[in-house]
Amino acid sequence: RRVLGREEPTPGCGPLLGGKHAARFRPECFTPGDLPDVEPRVLLLGETSSPKPVGSSALAMYEGRSMWRVMERFLKVSASDEEKGSADHATLVKTAVRSGVAVWDVLAEVHAPRGTKRAKRAAGVAGAVGAASNDVVGLLERVRTIEAVCFIGAKARAAFAKRFGGDKNDASITVENVPGEGVREVSLIVLPSSSRANARVSMDEKARAWREALLR
């Protein structure tokens, strides 16, 4: 939508995660019982967000993202889902959550297709420290089962450093556990970008690196 002749930023989707924190962090797209009740061990973090799904099912979150093409190569689909046939998006979402993987993005605004005017404006906004960010550190503080943040490419890692401090080469971040129960170190890992544009890394190489990091 537009406000006073300018396009209003499109808010992105909340975090995809299972367990007891799911309803708190993604109430706008939460249906009780739609995801496995598994606490995440790893947060897979992209740069710019995806649109909120139509309706209220978390099974439609982050649909169409290239990351699923990589993860479908190593995620083990449950026997009940396998009987239904191919690994569709909802099945991949449930399998990722069952494997202890949560998904979110650094920036809160939805990714714009390359070449559009909104994409060019977004590129400038993405480089600004004041750009709207998701509360990634707040998520890490409250979901203490997360042991590592895995970035989908160097751009996501650089955006995280710009907005939450530290250097883009830091191997970990110190997180204060909420409520006031000490601190812990969370590993920071940069994965090969899942984008087709990252043709220097084969799909097999991407899947191998992702598997090692996400299913640790």
JSON list of N, CA, C and O in Angstrom, two decimals, residues 29-61:
[
{"chain": "A", "resi": 29, "resn": "CYS", "atom": "N", "xyz": [0.61, -15.92, 12.83]},
{"chain": "A", "resi": 29, "resn": "CYS", "atom": "CA", "xyz": [0.49, -17.06, 11.92]},
{"chain": "A", "resi": 29, "resn": "CYS", "atom": "C", "xyz": [0.68, -18.35, 12.70]},
{"chain": "A", "resi": 29, "resn": "CYS", "atom": "O", "xyz": [1.53, -19.17, 12.39]},
{"chain": "A", "resi": 30, "resn": "PHE", "atom": "N", "xyz": [-0.12, -18.48, 13.74]},
{"chain": "A", "resi": 30, "resn": "PHE", "atom": "CA", "xyz": [0.01, -19.64, 14.61]},
{"chain": "A", "resi": 30, "resn": "PHE", "atom": "C", "xyz": [-1.29, -20.41, 14.70]},
{"chain": "A", "resi": 30, "resn": "PHE", "atom": "O", "xyz": [-2.35, -19.86, 15.00]},
{"chain": "A", "resi": 31, "resn": "THR", "atom": "N", "xyz": [-1.23, -21.68, 14.41]},
{"chain": "A", "resi": 31, "resn": "THR", "atom": "CA", "xyz": [-2.35, -22.58, 14.61]},
{"chain": "A", "resi": 31, "resn": "THR", "atom": "C", "xyz": [-1.91, -23.67, 15.57]},
{"chain": "A", "resi": 31, "resn": "THR", "atom": "O", "xyz": [-0.96, -24.41, 15.26]},
{"chain": "A", "resi": 32, "resn": "PRO", "atom": "N", "xyz": [-2.53, -23.77, 16.75]},
{"chain": "A", "resi": 32, "resn": "PRO", "atom": "CA", "xyz": [-2.09, -24.76, 17.73]},
{"chain": "A", "resi": 32, "resn": "PRO", "atom": "C", "xyz": [-2.02, -26.17, 17.12]},
{"chain": "A", "resi": 32, "resn": "PRO", "atom": "O", "xyz": [-2.94, -26.61, 16.45]},
{"chain": "A", "resi": 33, "resn": "GLY", "atom": "N", "xyz": [-0.91, -26.84, 17.35]},
{"chain": "A", "resi": 33, "resn": "GLY", "atom": "CA", "xyz": [-0.77, -28.20, 16.89]},
{"chain": "A", "resi": 33, "resn": "GLY", "atom": "C", "xyz": [-0.32, -28.36, 15.45]},
{"chain": "A", "resi": 33, "resn": "GLY", "atom": "O", "xyz": [-0.21, -29.47, 14.95]},
{"chain": "A", "resi": 34, "resn": "ASP", "atom": "N", "xyz": [-0.05, -27.24, 14.75]},
{"chain": "A", "resi": 34, "resn": "ASP", "atom": "CA", "xyz": [0.33, -27.37, 13.34]},
{"chain": "A", "resi": 34, "resn": "ASP", "atom": "C", "xyz": [1.78, -27.74, 13.15]},
{"chain": "A", "resi": 34, "resn": "ASP", "atom": "O", "xyz": [2.18, -28.18, 12.07]},
{"chain": "A", "resi": 35, "resn": "LEU", "atom": "N", "xyz": [2.61, -27.58, 14.19]},
{"chain": "A", "resi": 35, "resn": "LEU", "atom": "CA", "xyz": [4.03, -27.92, 14.10]},
{"chain": "A", "resi": 35, "resn": "LEU", "atom": "C", "xyz": [4.43, -28.87, 15.23]},
{"chain": "A", "resi": 35, "resn": "LEU", "atom": "O", "xyz": [3.81, -28.87, 16.29]},
{"chain": "A", "resi": 36, "resn": "PRO", "atom": "N", "xyz": [5.47, -29.67, 15.01]},
{"chain": "A", "resi": 36, "resn": "PRO", "atom": "CA", "xyz": [5.96, -30.55, 16.07]},
{"chain": "A", "resi": 36, "resn": "PRO", "atom": "C", "xyz": [6.38, -29.74, 17.30]},
{"chain": "A", "resi": 36, "resn": "PRO", "atom": "O", "xyz": [6.92, -28.65, 17.18]},
{"chain": "A", "resi": 37, "resn": "ASP", "atom": "N", "xyz": [6.14, -30.30, 18.48]},
{"chain": "A", "resi": 37, "resn": "ASP", "atom": "CA", "xyz": [6.49, -29.62, 19.72]},
{"chain": "A", "resi": 37, "resn": "ASP", "atom": "C", "xyz": [7.94, -29.93, 20.06]},
{"chain": "A", "resi": 37, "resn": "ASP", "atom": "O", "xyz": [8.26, -30.66, 20.99]},
{"chain": "A", "resi": 38, "resn": "VAL", "atom": "N", "xyz": [8.85, -29.34, 19.26]},
{"chain": "A", "resi": 38, "resn": "VAL", "atom": "CA", "xyz": [10.28, -29.57, 19.42]},
{"chain": "A", "resi": 38, "resn": "VAL", "atom": "C", "xyz": [10.99, -28.23, 19.58]},
{"chain": "A", "resi": 38, "resn": "VAL", "atom": "O", "xyz": [10.82, -27.33, 18.75]},
{"chain": "A", "resi": 39, "resn": "GLU", "atom": "N", "xyz": [11.76, -28.10, 20.64]},
{"chain": "A", "resi": 39, "resn": "GLU", "atom": "CA", "xyz": [12.51, -26.85, 20.86]},
{"chain": "A", "resi": 39, "resn": "GLU", "atom": "C", "xyz": [13.66, -26.76, 19.86]},
{"chain": "A", "resi": 39, "resn": "GLU", "atom": "O", "xyz": [14.37, -27.74, 19.62]},
{"chain": "A", "resi": 40, "resn": "PRO", "atom": "N", "xyz": [13.89, -25.59, 19.26]},
{"chain": "A", "resi": 40, "resn": "PRO", "atom": "CA", "xyz": [14.95, -25.44, 18.26]},
{"chain": "A", "resi": 40, "resn": "PRO", "atom": "C", "xyz": [16.35, -25.46, 18.88]},
{"chain": "A", "resi": 40, "resn": "PRO", "atom": "O", "xyz": [16.55, -24.98, 19.99]},
{"chain": "A", "resi": 41, "resn": "ARG", "atom": "N", "xyz": [17.29, -26.03, 18.14]},
{"chain": "A", "resi": 41, "resn": "ARG", "atom": "CA", "xyz": [18.71, -26.02, 18.54]},
{"chain": "A", "resi": 41, "resn": "ARG", "atom": "C", "xyz": [19.51, -25.05, 17.70]},
{"chain": "A", "resi": 41, "resn": "ARG", "atom": "O", "xyz": [20.55, -24.56, 18.11]},
{"chain": "A", "resi": 42, "resn": "VAL", "atom": "N", "xyz": [19.00, -24.79, 16.48]},
{"chain": "A", "resi": 42, "resn": "VAL", "atom": "CA", "xyz": [19.71, -23.95, 15.52]},
{"chain": "A", "resi": 42, "resn": "VAL", "atom": "C", "xyz": [18.73, -22.94, 14.92]},
{"chain": "A", "resi": 42, "resn": "VAL", "atom": "O", "xyz": [17.58, -23.28, 14.63]},
{"chain": "A", "resi": 43, "resn": "LEU", "atom": "N", "xyz": [19.19, -21.69, 14.76]},
{"chain": "A", "resi": 43, "resn": "LEU", "atom": "CA", "xyz": [18.39, -20.66, 14.08]},
{"chain": "A", "resi": 43, "resn": "LEU", "atom": "C", "xyz": [19.01, -20.41, 12.72]},
{"chain": "A", "resi": 43, "resn": "LEU", "atom": "O", "xyz": [20.15, -19.96, 12.61]},
{"chain": "A", "resi": 44, "resn": "LEU", "atom": "N", "xyz": [18.24, -20.70, 11.66]},
{"chain": "A", "resi": 44, "resn": "LEU", "atom": "CA", "xyz": [18.67, -20.43, 10.28]},
{"chain": "A", "resi": 44, "resn": "LEU", "atom": "C", "xyz": [18.21, -19.02, 9.95]},
{"chain": "A", "resi": 44, "resn": "LEU", "atom": "O", "xyz": [17.00, -18.74, 9.94]},
{"chain": "A", "resi": 45, "resn": "LEU", "atom": "N", "xyz": [19.15, -18.13, 9.66]},
{"chain": "A", "resi": 45, "resn": "LEU", "atom": "CA", "xyz": [18.84, -16.70, 9.56]},
{"chain": "A", "resi": 45, "resn": "LEU", "atom": "C", "xyz": [19.19, -16.15, 8.18]},
{"chain": "A", "resi": 45, "resn": "LEU", "atom": "O", "xyz": [20.33, -16.20, 7.73]},
{"chain": "A", "resi": 46, "resn": "GLY", "atom": "N", "xyz": [18.15, -15.64, 7.48]},
{"chain": "A", "resi": 46, "resn": "GLY", "atom": "CA", "xyz": [18.35, -14.99, 6.19]},
{"chain": "A", "resi": 46, "resn": "GLY", "atom": "C", "xyz": [18.52, -13.49, 6.36]},
{"chain": "A", "resi": 46, "resn": "GLY", "atom": "O", "xyz": [18.55, -12.97, 7.48]},
{"chain": "A", "resi": 47, "resn": "GLU", "atom": "N", "xyz": [18.61, -12.78, 5.23]},
{"chain": "A", "resi": 47, "resn": "GLU", "atom": "CA", "xyz": [18.78, -11.32, 5.30]},
{"chain": "A", "resi": 47, "resn": "GLU", "atom": "C", "xyz": [17.45, -10.59, 5.31]},
{"chain": "A", "resi": 47, "resn": "GLU", "atom": "O", "xyz": [17.12, -9.89, 6.26]},
{"chain": "A", "resi": 48, "resn": "THR", "atom": "N", "xyz": [16.65, -10.74, 4.24]},
{"chain": "A", "resi": 48, "resn": "THR", "atom": "CA", "xyz": [15.37, -10.04, 4.15]},
{"chain": "A", "resi": 48, "resn": "THR", "atom": "C", "xyz": [14.21, -11.03, 4.25]},
{"chain": "A", "resi": 48, "resn": "THR", "atom": "O", "xyz": [14.34, -12.18, 3.85]},
{"chain": "A", "resi": 49, "resn": "SER", "atom": "N", "xyz": [13.09, -10.56, 4.74]},
{"chain": "A", "resi": 49, "resn": "SER", "atom": "CA", "xyz": [12.00, -11.44, 5.12]},
{"chain": "A", "resi": 49, "resn": "SER", "atom": "C", "xyz": [11.12, -11.92, 3.96]},
{"chain": "A", "resi": 49, "resn": "SER", "atom": "O", "xyz": [11.25, -11.45, 2.83]},
{"chain": "A", "resi": 50, "resn": "SER", "atom": "N", "xyz": [10.23, -12.84, 4.29]},
{"chain": "A", "resi": 50, "resn": "SER", "atom": "CA", "xyz": [9.20, -13.33, 3.38]},
{"chain": "A", "resi": 50, "resn": "SER", "atom": "C", "xyz": [7.85, -12.79, 3.83]},
{"chain": "A", "resi": 50, "resn": "SER", "atom": "O", "xyz": [7.67, -12.46, 5.00]},
{"chain": "A", "resi": 51, "resn": "PRO", "atom": "N", "xyz": [6.87, -12.70, 2.91]},
{"chain": "A", "resi": 51, "resn": "PRO", "atom": "CA", "xyz": [5.54, -12.21, 3.29]},
{"chain": "A", "resi": 51, "resn": "PRO", "atom": "C", "xyz": [4.87, -13.14, 4.30]},
{"chain": "A", "resi": 51, "resn": "PRO", "atom": "O", "xyz": [5.14, -14.34, 4.33]},
{"chain": "A", "resi": 52, "resn": "LYS", "atom": "N", "xyz": [4.01, -12.56, 5.12]},
{"chain": "A", "resi": 52, "resn": "LYS", "atom": "CA", "xyz": [3.23, -13.39, 6.03]},
{"chain": "A", "resi": 52, "resn": "LYS", "atom": "C", "xyz": [2.32, -14.30, 5.22]},
{"chain": "A", "resi": 52, "resn": "LYS", "atom": "O", "xyz": [1.78, -13.88, 4.21]},
{"chain": "A", "resi": 53, "resn": "PRO", "atom": "N", "xyz": [2.14, -15.55, 5.64]},
{"chain": "A", "resi": 53, "resn": "PRO", "atom": "CA", "xyz": [1.30, -16.47, 4.87]},
{"chain": "A", "resi": 53, "resn": "PRO", "atom": "C", "xyz": [-0.17, -16.08, 4.94]},
{"chain": "A", "resi": 53, "resn": "PRO", "atom": "O", "xyz": [-0.63, -15.50, 5.92]},
{"chain": "A", "resi": 54, "resn": "VAL", "atom": "N", "xyz": [-0.88, -16.40, 3.88]},
{"chain": "A", "resi": 54, "resn": "VAL", "atom": "CA", "xyz": [-2.33, -16.16, 3.87]},
{"chain": "A", "resi": 54, "resn": "VAL", "atom": "C", "xyz": [-2.96, -17.15, 4.83]},
{"chain": "A", "resi": 54, "resn": "VAL", "atom": "O", "xyz": [-2.66, -18.34, 4.82]},
{"chain": "A", "resi": 55, "resn": "GLY", "atom": "N", "xyz": [-3.86, -16.67, 5.68]},
{"chain": "A", "resi": 55, "resn": "GLY", "atom": "CA", "xyz": [-4.46, -17.55, 6.68]},
{"chain": "A", "resi": 55, "resn": "GLY", "atom": "C", "xyz": [-3.61, -17.56, 7.93]},
{"chain": "A", "resi": 55, "resn": "GLY", "atom": "O", "xyz": [-2.83, -16.64, 8.18]},
{"chain": "A", "resi": 56, "resn": "SER", "atom": "N", "xyz": [-3.73, -18.62, 8.72]},
{"chain": "A", "resi": 56, "resn": "SER", "atom": "CA", "xyz": [-3.03, -18.64, 10.00]},
{"chain": "A", "resi": 56, "resn": "SER", "atom": "C", "xyz": [-2.13, -19.85, 10.19]},
{"chain": "A", "resi": 56, "resn": "SER", "atom": "O", "xyz": [-1.68, -20.10, 11.30]},
{"chain": "A", "resi": 57, "resn": "SER", "atom": "N", "xyz": [-1.88, -20.60, 9.14]},
{"chain": "A", "resi": 57, "resn": "SER", "atom": "CA", "xyz": [-1.08, -21.82, 9.30]},
{"chain": "A", "resi": 57, "resn": "SER", "atom": "C", "xyz": [0.41, -21.55, 9.16]},
{"chain": "A", "resi": 57, "resn": "SER", "atom": "O", "xyz": [0.87, -20.96, 8.18]},
{"chain": "A", "resi": 58, "resn": "ALA", "atom": "N", "xyz": [1.16, -22.01, 10.15]},
{"chain": "A", "resi": 58, "resn": "ALA", "atom": "CA", "xyz": [2.62, -21.88, 10.09]},
{"chain": "A", "resi": 58, "resn": "ALA", "atom": "C", "xyz": [3.20, -22.78, 9.01]},
{"chain": "A", "resi": 58, "resn": "ALA", "atom": "O", "xyz": [4.34, -22.59, 8.60]},
{"chain": "A", "resi": 59, "resn": "LEU", "atom": "N", "xyz": [2.43, -23.73, 8.53]},
{"chain": "A", "resi": 59, "resn": "LEU", "atom": "CA", "xyz": [2.92, -24.65, 7.51]},
{"chain": "A", "resi": 59, "resn": "LEU", "atom": "C", "xyz": [3.14, -23.96, 6.17]},
{"chain": "A", "resi": 59, "resn": "LEU", "atom": "O", "xyz": [3.75, -24.53, 5.26]},
{"chain": "A", "resi": 60, "resn": "ALA", "atom": "N", "xyz": [2.64, -22.73, 6.03]},
{"chain": "A", "resi": 60, "resn": "ALA", "atom": "CA", "xyz": [2.82, -21.98, 4.79]},
{"chain": "A", "resi": 60, "resn": "ALA", "atom": "C", "xyz": [3.92, -20.92, 4.90]},
{"chain": "A", "resi": 60, "resn": "ALA", "atom": "O", "xyz": [4.18, -20.20, 3.96]},
{"chain": "A", "resi": 61, "resn": "MET", "atom": "N", "xyz": [4.58, -20.86, 6.05]},
{"chain": "A", "resi": 61, "resn": "MET", "atom": "CA", "xyz": [5.60, -19.84, 6.27]},
{"chain": "A", "resi": 61, "resn": "MET", "atom": "C", "xyz": [6.83, -20.07, 5.40]},
{"chain": "A", "resi": 61, "resn": "MET", "atom": "O", "xyz": [7.25, -21.19, 5.19]}
]
